[in-house]
Short mmCIF file of C-alpha atoms in Angstrom, two decimals:
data_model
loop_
_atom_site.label_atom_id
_atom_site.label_comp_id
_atom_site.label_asym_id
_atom_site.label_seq_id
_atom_site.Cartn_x
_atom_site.Cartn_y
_atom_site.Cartn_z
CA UNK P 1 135.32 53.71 46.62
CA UNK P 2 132.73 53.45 49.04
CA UNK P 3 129.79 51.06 47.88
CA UNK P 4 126.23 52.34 47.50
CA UNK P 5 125.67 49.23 49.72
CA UNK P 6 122.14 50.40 51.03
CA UNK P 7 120.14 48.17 49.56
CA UNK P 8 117.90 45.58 48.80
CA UNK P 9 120.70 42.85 47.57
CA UNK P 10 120.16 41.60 44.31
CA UNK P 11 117.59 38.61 43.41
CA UNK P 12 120.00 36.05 43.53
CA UNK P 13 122.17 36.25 46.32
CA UNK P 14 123.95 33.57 44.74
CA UNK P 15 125.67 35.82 42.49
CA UNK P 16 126.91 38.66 44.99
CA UNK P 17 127.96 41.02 42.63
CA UNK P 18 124.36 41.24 41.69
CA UNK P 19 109.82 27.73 69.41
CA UNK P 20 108.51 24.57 67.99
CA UNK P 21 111.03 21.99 66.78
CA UNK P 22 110.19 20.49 64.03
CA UNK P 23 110.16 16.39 64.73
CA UNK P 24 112.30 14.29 62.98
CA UNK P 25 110.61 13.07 59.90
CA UNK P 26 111.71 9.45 59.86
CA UNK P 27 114.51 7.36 61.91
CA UNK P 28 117.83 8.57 62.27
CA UNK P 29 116.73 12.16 61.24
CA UNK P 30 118.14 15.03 63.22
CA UNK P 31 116.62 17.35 64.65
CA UNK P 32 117.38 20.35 67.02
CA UNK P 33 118.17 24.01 68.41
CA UNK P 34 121.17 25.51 69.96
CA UNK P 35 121.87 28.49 71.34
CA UNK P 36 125.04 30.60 71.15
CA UNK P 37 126.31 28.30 68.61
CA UNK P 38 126.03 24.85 70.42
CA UNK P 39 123.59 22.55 68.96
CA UNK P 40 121.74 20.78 71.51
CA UNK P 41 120.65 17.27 69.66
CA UNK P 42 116.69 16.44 70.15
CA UNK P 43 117.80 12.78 70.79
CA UNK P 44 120.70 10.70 71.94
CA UNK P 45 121.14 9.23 68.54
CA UNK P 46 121.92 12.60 67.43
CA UNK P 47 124.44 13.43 70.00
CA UNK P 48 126.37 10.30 68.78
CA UNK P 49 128.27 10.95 65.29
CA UNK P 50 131.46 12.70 64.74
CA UNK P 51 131.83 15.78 62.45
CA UNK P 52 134.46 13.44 60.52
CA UNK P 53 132.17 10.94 59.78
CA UNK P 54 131.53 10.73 55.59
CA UNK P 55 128.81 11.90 54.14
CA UNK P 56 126.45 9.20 53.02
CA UNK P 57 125.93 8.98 48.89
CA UNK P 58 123.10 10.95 48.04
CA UNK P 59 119.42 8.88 46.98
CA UNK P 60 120.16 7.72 43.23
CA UNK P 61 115.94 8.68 42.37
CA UNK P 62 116.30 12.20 44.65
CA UNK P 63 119.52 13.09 44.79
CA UNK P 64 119.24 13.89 48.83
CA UNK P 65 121.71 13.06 51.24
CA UNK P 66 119.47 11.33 53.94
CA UNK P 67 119.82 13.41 57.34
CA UNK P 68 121.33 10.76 58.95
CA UNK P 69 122.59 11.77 62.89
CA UNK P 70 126.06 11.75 60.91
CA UNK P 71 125.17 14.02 58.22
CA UNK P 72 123.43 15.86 60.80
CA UNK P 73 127.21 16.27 62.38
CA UNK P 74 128.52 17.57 59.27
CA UNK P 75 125.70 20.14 58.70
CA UNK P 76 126.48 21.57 62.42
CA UNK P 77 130.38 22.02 61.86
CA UNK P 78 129.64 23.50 58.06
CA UNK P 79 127.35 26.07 59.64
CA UNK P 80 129.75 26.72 62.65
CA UNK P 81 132.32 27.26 60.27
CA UNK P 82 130.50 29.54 58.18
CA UNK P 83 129.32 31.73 60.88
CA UNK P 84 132.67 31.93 62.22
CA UNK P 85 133.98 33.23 58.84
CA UNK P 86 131.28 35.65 58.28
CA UNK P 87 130.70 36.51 61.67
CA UNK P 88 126.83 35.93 61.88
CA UNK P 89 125.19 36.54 65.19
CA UNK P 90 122.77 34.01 64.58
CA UNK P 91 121.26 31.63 62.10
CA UNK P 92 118.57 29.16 61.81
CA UNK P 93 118.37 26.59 59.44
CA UNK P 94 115.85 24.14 58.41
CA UNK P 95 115.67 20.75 56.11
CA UNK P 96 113.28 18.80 55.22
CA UNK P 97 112.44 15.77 52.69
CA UNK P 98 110.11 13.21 52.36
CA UNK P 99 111.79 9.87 53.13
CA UNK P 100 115.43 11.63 54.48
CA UNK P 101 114.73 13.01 57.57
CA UNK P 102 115.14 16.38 58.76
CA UNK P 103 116.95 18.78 60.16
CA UNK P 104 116.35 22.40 62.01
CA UNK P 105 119.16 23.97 64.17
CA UNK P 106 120.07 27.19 65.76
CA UNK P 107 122.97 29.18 66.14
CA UNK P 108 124.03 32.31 68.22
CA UNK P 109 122.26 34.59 69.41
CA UNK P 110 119.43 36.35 68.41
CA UNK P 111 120.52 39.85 70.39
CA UNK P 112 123.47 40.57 71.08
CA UNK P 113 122.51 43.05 73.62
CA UNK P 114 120.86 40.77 76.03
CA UNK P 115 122.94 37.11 74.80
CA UNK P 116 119.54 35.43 74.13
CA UNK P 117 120.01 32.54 71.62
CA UNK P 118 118.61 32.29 67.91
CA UNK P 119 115.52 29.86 68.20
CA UNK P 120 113.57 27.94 65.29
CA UNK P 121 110.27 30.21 66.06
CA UNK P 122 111.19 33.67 65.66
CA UNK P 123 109.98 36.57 63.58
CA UNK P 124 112.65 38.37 60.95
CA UNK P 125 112.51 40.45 57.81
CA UNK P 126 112.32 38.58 54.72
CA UNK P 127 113.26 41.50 52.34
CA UNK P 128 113.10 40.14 48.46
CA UNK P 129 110.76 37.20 49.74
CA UNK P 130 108.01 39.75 49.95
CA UNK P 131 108.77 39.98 45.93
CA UNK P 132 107.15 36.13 45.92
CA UNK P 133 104.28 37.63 47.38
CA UNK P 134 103.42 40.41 45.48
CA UNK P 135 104.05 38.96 42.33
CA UNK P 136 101.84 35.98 43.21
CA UNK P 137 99.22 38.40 44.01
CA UNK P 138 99.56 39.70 40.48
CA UNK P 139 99.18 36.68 38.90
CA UNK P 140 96.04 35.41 41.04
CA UNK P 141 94.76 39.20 39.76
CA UNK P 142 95.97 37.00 36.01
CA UNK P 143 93.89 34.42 36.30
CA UNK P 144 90.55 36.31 37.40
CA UNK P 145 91.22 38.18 33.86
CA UNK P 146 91.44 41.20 35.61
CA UNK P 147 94.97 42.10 34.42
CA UNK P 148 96.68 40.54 31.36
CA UNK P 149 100.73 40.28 31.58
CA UNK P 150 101.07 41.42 28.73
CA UNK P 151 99.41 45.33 29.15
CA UNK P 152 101.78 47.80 29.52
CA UNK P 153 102.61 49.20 32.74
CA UNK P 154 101.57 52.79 31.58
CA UNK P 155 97.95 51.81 31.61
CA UNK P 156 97.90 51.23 35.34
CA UNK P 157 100.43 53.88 36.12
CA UNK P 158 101.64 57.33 34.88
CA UNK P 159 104.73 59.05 34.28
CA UNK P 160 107.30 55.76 33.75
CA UNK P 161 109.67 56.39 31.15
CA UNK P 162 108.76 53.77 28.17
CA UNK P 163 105.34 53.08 30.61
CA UNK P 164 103.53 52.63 26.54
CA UNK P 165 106.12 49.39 26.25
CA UNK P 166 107.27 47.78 29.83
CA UNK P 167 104.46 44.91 29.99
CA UNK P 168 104.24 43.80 33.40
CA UNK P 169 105.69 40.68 32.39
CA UNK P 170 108.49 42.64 31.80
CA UNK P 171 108.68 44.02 35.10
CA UNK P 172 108.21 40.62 36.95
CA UNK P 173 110.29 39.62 34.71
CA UNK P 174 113.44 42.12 36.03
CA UNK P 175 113.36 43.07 31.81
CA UNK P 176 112.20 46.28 32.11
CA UNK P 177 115.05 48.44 31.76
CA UNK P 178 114.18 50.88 34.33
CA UNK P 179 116.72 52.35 36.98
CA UNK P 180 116.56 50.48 40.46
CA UNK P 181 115.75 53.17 42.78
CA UNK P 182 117.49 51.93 45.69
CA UNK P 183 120.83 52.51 43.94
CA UNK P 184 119.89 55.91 43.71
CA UNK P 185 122.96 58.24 45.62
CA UNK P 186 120.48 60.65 46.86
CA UNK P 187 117.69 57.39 48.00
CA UNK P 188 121.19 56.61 50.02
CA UNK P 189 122.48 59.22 51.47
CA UNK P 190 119.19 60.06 52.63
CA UNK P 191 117.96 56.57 54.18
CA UNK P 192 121.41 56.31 55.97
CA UNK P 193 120.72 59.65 57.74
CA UNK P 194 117.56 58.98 58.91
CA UNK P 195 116.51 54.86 58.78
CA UNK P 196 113.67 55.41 60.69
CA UNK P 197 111.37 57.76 58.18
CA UNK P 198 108.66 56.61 56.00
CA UNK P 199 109.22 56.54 52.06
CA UNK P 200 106.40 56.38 50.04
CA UNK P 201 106.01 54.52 47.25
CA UNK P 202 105.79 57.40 44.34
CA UNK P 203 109.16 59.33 46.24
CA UNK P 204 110.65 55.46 45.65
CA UNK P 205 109.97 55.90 42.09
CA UNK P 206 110.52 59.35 41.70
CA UNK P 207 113.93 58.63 42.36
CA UNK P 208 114.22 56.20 39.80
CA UNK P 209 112.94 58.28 36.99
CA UNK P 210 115.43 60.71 36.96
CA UNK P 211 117.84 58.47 35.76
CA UNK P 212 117.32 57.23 31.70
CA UNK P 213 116.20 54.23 31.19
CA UNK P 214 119.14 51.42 30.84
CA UNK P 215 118.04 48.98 27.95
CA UNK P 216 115.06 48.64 25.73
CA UNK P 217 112.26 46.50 27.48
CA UNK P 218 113.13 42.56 27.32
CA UNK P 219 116.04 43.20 25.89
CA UNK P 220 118.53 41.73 28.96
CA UNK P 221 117.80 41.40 32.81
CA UNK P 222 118.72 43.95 35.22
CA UNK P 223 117.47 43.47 39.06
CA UNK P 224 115.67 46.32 39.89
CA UNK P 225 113.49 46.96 43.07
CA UNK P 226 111.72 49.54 40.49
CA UNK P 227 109.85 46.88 38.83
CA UNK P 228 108.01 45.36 42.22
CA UNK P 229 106.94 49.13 43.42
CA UNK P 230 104.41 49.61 40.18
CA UNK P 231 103.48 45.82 40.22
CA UNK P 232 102.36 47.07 43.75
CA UNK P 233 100.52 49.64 42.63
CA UNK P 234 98.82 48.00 39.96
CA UNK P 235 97.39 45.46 42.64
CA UNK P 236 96.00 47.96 44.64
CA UNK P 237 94.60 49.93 41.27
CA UNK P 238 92.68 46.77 39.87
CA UNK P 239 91.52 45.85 43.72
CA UNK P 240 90.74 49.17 45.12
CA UNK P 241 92.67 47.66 47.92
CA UNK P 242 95.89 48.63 49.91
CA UNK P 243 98.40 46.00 49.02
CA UNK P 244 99.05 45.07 52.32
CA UNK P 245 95.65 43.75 52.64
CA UNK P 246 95.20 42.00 49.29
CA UNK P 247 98.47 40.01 50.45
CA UNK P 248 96.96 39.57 53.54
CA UNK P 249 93.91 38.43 52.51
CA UNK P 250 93.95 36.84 49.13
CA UNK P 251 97.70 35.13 49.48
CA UNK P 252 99.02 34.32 52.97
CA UNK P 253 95.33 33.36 53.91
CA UNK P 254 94.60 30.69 51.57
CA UNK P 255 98.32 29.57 52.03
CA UNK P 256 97.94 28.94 55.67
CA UNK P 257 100.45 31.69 56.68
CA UNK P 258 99.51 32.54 59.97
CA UNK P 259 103.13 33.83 61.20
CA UNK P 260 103.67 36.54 58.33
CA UNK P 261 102.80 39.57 58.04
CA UNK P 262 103.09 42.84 55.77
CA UNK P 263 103.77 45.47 58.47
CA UNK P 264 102.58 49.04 58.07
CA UNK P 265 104.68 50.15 60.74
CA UNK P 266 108.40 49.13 61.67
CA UNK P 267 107.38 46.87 64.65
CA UNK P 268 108.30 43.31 64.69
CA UNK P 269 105.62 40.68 65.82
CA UNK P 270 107.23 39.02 68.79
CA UNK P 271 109.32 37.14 69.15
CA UNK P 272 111.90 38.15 66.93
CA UNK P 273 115.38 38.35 65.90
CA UNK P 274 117.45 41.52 66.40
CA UNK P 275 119.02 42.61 62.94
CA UNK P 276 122.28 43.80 62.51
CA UNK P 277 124.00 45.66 59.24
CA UNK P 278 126.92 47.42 58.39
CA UNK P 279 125.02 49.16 55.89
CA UNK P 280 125.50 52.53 57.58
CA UNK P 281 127.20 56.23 56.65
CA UNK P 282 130.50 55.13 58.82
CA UNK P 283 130.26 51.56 57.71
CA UNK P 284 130.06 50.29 61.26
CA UNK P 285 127.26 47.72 62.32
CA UNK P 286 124.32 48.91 63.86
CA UNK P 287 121.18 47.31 65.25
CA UNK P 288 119.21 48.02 62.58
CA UNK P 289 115.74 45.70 63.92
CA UNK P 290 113.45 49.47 64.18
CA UNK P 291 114.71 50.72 60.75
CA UNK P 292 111.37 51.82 59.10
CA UNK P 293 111.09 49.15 55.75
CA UNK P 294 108.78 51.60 54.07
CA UNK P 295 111.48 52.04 51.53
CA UNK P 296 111.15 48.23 50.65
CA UNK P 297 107.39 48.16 50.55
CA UNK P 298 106.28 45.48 47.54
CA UNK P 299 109.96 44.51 46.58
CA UNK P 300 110.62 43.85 50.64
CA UNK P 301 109.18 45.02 53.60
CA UNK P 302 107.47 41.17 54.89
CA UNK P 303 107.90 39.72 58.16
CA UNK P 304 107.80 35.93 58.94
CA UNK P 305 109.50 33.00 60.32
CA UNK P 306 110.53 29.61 59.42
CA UNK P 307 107.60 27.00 59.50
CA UNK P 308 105.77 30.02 57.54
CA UNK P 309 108.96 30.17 55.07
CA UNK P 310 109.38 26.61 54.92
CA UNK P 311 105.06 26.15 53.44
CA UNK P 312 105.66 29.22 51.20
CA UNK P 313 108.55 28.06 49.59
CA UNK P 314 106.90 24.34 48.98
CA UNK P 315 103.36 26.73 47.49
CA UNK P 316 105.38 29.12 45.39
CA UNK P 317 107.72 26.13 43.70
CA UNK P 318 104.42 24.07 42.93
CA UNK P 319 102.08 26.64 41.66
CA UNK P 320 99.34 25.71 44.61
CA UNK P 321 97.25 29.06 44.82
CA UNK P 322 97.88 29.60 40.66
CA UNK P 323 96.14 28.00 37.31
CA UNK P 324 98.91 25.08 36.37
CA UNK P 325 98.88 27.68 33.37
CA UNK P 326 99.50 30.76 35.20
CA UNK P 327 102.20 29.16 37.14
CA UNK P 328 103.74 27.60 33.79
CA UNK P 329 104.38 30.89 33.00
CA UNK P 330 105.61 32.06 35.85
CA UNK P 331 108.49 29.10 35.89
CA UNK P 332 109.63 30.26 32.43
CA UNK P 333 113.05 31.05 33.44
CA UNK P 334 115.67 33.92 31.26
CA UNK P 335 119.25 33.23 32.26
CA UNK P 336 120.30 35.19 34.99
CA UNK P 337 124.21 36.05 35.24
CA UNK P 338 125.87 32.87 36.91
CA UNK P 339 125.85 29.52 34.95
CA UNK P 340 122.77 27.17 35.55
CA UNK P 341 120.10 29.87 37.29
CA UNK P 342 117.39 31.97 35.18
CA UNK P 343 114.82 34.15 36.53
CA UNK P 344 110.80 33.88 35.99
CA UNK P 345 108.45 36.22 37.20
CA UNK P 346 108.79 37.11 40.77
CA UNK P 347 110.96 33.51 41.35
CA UNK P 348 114.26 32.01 40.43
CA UNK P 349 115.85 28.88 39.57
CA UNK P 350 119.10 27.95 40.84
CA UNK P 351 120.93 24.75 40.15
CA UNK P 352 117.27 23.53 40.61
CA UNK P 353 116.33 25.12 43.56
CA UNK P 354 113.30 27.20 42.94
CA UNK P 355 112.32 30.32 45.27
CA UNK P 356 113.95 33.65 45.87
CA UNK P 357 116.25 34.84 48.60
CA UNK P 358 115.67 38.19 50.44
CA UNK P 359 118.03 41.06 51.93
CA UNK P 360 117.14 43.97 54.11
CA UNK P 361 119.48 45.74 56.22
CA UNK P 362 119.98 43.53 59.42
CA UNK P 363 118.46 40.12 57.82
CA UNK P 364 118.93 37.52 55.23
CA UNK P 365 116.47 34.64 54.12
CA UNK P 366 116.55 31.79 51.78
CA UNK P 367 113.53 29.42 51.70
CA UNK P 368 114.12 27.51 48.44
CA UNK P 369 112.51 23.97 47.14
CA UNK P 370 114.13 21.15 45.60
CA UNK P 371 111.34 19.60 43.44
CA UNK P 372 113.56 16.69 42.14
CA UNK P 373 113.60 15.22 45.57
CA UNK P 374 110.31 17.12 46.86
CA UNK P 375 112.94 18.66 49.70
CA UNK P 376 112.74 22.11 51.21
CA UNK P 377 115.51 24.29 52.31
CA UNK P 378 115.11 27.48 54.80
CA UNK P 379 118.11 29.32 56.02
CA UNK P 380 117.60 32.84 58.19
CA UNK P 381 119.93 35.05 59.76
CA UNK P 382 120.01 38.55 62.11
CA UNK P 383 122.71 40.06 59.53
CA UNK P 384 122.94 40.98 56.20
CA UNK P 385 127.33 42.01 55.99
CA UNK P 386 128.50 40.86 53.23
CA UNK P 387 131.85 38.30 53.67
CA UNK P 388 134.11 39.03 50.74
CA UNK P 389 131.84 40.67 48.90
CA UNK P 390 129.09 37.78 49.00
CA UNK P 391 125.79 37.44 51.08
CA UNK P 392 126.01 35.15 54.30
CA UNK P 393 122.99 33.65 53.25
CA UNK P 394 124.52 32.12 50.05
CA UNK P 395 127.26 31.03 51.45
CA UNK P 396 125.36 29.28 54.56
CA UNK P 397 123.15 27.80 51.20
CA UNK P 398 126.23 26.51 49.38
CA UNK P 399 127.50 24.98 52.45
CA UNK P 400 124.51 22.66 53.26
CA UNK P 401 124.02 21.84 49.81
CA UNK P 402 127.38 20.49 48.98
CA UNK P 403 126.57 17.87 51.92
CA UNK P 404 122.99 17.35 51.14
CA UNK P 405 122.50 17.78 47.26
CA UNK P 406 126.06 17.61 45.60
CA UNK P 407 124.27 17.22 42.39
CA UNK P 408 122.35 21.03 43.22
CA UNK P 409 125.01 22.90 45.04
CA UNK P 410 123.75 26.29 45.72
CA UNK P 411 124.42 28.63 43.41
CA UNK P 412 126.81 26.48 41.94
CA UNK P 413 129.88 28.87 42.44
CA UNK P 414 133.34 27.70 43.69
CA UNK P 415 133.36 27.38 47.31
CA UNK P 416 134.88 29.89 49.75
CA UNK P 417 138.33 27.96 50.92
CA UNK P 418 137.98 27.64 54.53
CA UNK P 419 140.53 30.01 56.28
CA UNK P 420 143.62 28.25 58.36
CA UNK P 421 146.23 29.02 60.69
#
C-alpha cells in the first residue's frame, strides 16, 4: 500500500506514525563545522578526544552533560552514525547551555549536485515551525483583546463543518476534529504532479471539508494542518493584514529574527540548503528546494536558519513576546500519543523539551528548549525520507540527547539498534 506520504509530518516527529560559528561558550566547549561529513574542530583541544571516551555524568541541578571536547567526540560519531543509517545529505546541529559549553557542527553536503558542504549559516524550510509562528501571532492578537480563544472559529470564517463549536483554542489546540487536508488523496495526487503550482488557502480547505468531521471538538487530538490554515485567516481578518506581514512585522521583528522569512514565492534567501524528498509519484528522491510551499502556508511554508532557530526556540519556550498569562495557557499541555509528551497551543512538550519540529518535503527542523537546564537544542537537515518509518530529525534528536540529557531523551522511544556487519 503506497503511503499518502505527501505531507506535512505530524507535530511530533517523535512519534512517526503521527557561516558564523558559534564560539565556544566556556572552556573545554566544542565547537565547529565540517563538510562532507568530517568535522573540522574550532580548536586543538577539540581535535584531541576519542569517540570511546565516556560520557561525563550529567550536572546533578541541570541535568546537562557538559560539552566537554570528549562529549563533543561522541556527539560527532552519534551523528555520523545516524546519517549513515538514514542516509542524510547533510545536517547541522547546534547546542547550547549556560555553564556547559557548546556545540555546532556540520555534516555533508548541502547539494549534492555541486558537493558543497552543509554550513552552520544557511537558509532551509522549517515546515511545522512556521505553526510556532502563527499561533504566537494569534495569541499576541489574545492579549490586545482583539480575539478571545474561546470564540468559535465560525465567527471569523464560513462554511467549516461544526465552525458554531471549534473554538480556536480548539484548533491550536489540534482538538478540533476536522479532516487534515494534506491527507486528502486528491490534495496528493495533485501536488505530486505538479509541486511547483500555487494552492490557495480556501482550495486547502476545500479539500478538507469534503470529508466528515472525525470527533466532536475537544474530544481527543488529531494533528491536522486544517486547524493552522483558519487560525491564518483569522489573523489576517482581525488585522486587515496579509499574514505574511503580521508575522513579519509583529513576531519575527520584536524577536530579533532577522534571517527568517515567510516567503510569498518559492525562492530561498541565499545561502541555502538544497532539499531532497522521496515524497514523489514514483517514490524516488528528487530535489525538491523550488517546490512551491503555498500548500503549507500558516501550518508551514517559513524559511530560516539556525542562530534564528536557536533565539526562537529560547522566545517561544519562555513566553517572551506573550502576557506570562497568555503564555500559561499556551503551555497547558493534552497528552499527545507517546508516553511523557502533550501538546499546547501551537507548541509541544516532549520529555521536557518544549518547541515543535517541522517537515516539508526536502527538509526537517527541530529547535527545541530544555528549560530545566536553560539549554537549547537545534538540529536541521536537506531531507525529509523517512528511515523505518520515522523522521531523520527525531532520530538525529534522540541520538544527542541520550549523550547530553539522559534524564530527557528525545522523544523518549526505544532507540534504533545500530546496524552491524
Amino acid at each position: 500500500m503506497k503511503p499518502t506520504h505527501l505531507r506535512l509530518r505530524r507535530a511530533c516527529a517523535a512519534a512517526a506514525a503521527t557561516g558564523v560559528l558559534i564560539a565556544a561558550a566556556a572552556a573545554g566547549s566544542a565547537s565547529g563545522a565540517s563538510g562532507a561529513g568530517r568535522s573540522t574542530p574550532a580548536s586543538a583541544a577539540a581535535a584531541t578526544p576519542t569517540p570511546t571516551a565516556p560520557t561525563p555524568s550529567p550536572d546533578a541541578d541541570t541535568g546537562f552533560t557538559p560539552l566537554t571536547p570528549a562529549v563533543a567526540a561522541q556527539l560527532d560519531a552519534a551523528v555520523r552514525r545516524v546519517m549513515r543509517e538514514a542516509q542524510v545529505p547533510g545536517v547541522t546541529v547546534g547546542l547550547w547551555a549556560p555553564g556547559k559549553g557548546s556545540y555546532v557542527r556540520s555534516f555533508g553536503v548541502a547539494d549534492k549536485a555541486t558537493g558543497a558542504p552543509m554550513a552552520p549559516d544557511l537558509h532551509v524550510r522549517i515546515g511545522s515551525e512556521t505553526k510556532t509562528f502563527t499561533v504566537t501571532a494569534l495569541l499576541q492578537l489574545v492579549d490586545q483583546g482583539k480575539v478571545g480563544l474561546d470564540d468559535h472559529i465560525g465567527a471569523y470564517v464560513t462554511g467549516v463543518p461544526n465552525g458554531d463549536r471549534i473554538t480556536l483554542r480548539e484548533l491550536a489546540g489540534m482538538r478540533s476534529g476536522l479532516f487534515n487536508y494534506s491527507m486528502d488523496g486528491d490534495f496528493i495526487t495533485r501536488l505530486e504532479a505538479d509541486p511547483e503550482k500555487y494552492v490557495s488557502p480556501r482550495q486547502l480547505l476545500d479539500y478538507s471539508f469534503k470529508h466528515p468531521v472525525q470527533f466532536e471538538p475537544g474530544a481527543e487530538f488529531d494533528y491536522s494542518n486544517t486547524n493552522l490554515i483558519l487560525l491564518g485567516l483569522v489573523v489576517e481578518k482581525i488585522t486587515g493584514r496579509p499574514l505574511h506581514e503580521v508575522i513579519t512585522k509583529d513576531v519575527l521583528g520584536p524577536a530579533g529574527l532577522r534571517s527568517t522569512v515567510f516567503p510569498t514565492s518559492p525562492a530561498l534567501p541565499v545561502p541555502y540548503a538544497h532539499g531532497y524528498t522521496d515524497q514523489t509519484a514514483s517514490g524516488k528522491v528528487v530535489d525538491s528546494t523550488r517546490w512551491n510551499p503555498s500548500w503549507a502556508w500558516a501550518a508551514g511554508e517559513m524559511v530560516s536558519d539556525l542562530q534564528d532557530l536557536r533565539s526562537w526556540a529560547r522566545t517561544l519556550a519562555t513566553g517572551t513576546l506573550l502576557k506570562p498569562a497568555t503564555q500559561a495557557e499556551r503551555l497547558k499541555t493534552t497528552p499527545m500519543d507517546i508516553p511523557g509528551a502533550g501538546y499546547g497551543l501551537g507548541i509541544f512538550d516532549v520529555q521536557g523539551w518544549i518547541g515543535h519540529n517541522g517537515s516539508i518535503p526536502g527538509y526537517e527542523v527541530l529547535p527545541v528548549y530544555l528549560p530545566s537546564a536553560q539549554a537549547t537544542m537545534v538540529i536541521l537537515l536537506n531531507t525529509d525520507s523517512q528511515y523505518k518509518g520515522q523522521e531523520p530529525s527525531t532520530l538525529f534528536g534522540e541520538a544527542v540527547t541520550t549523550i547530553v540529557t539522559p534524564d530527557h531523551v528525545y522523544p523518549g522511544h526505544k532507540p534504533v539498534a545500530p546496524k552491524t556487519g
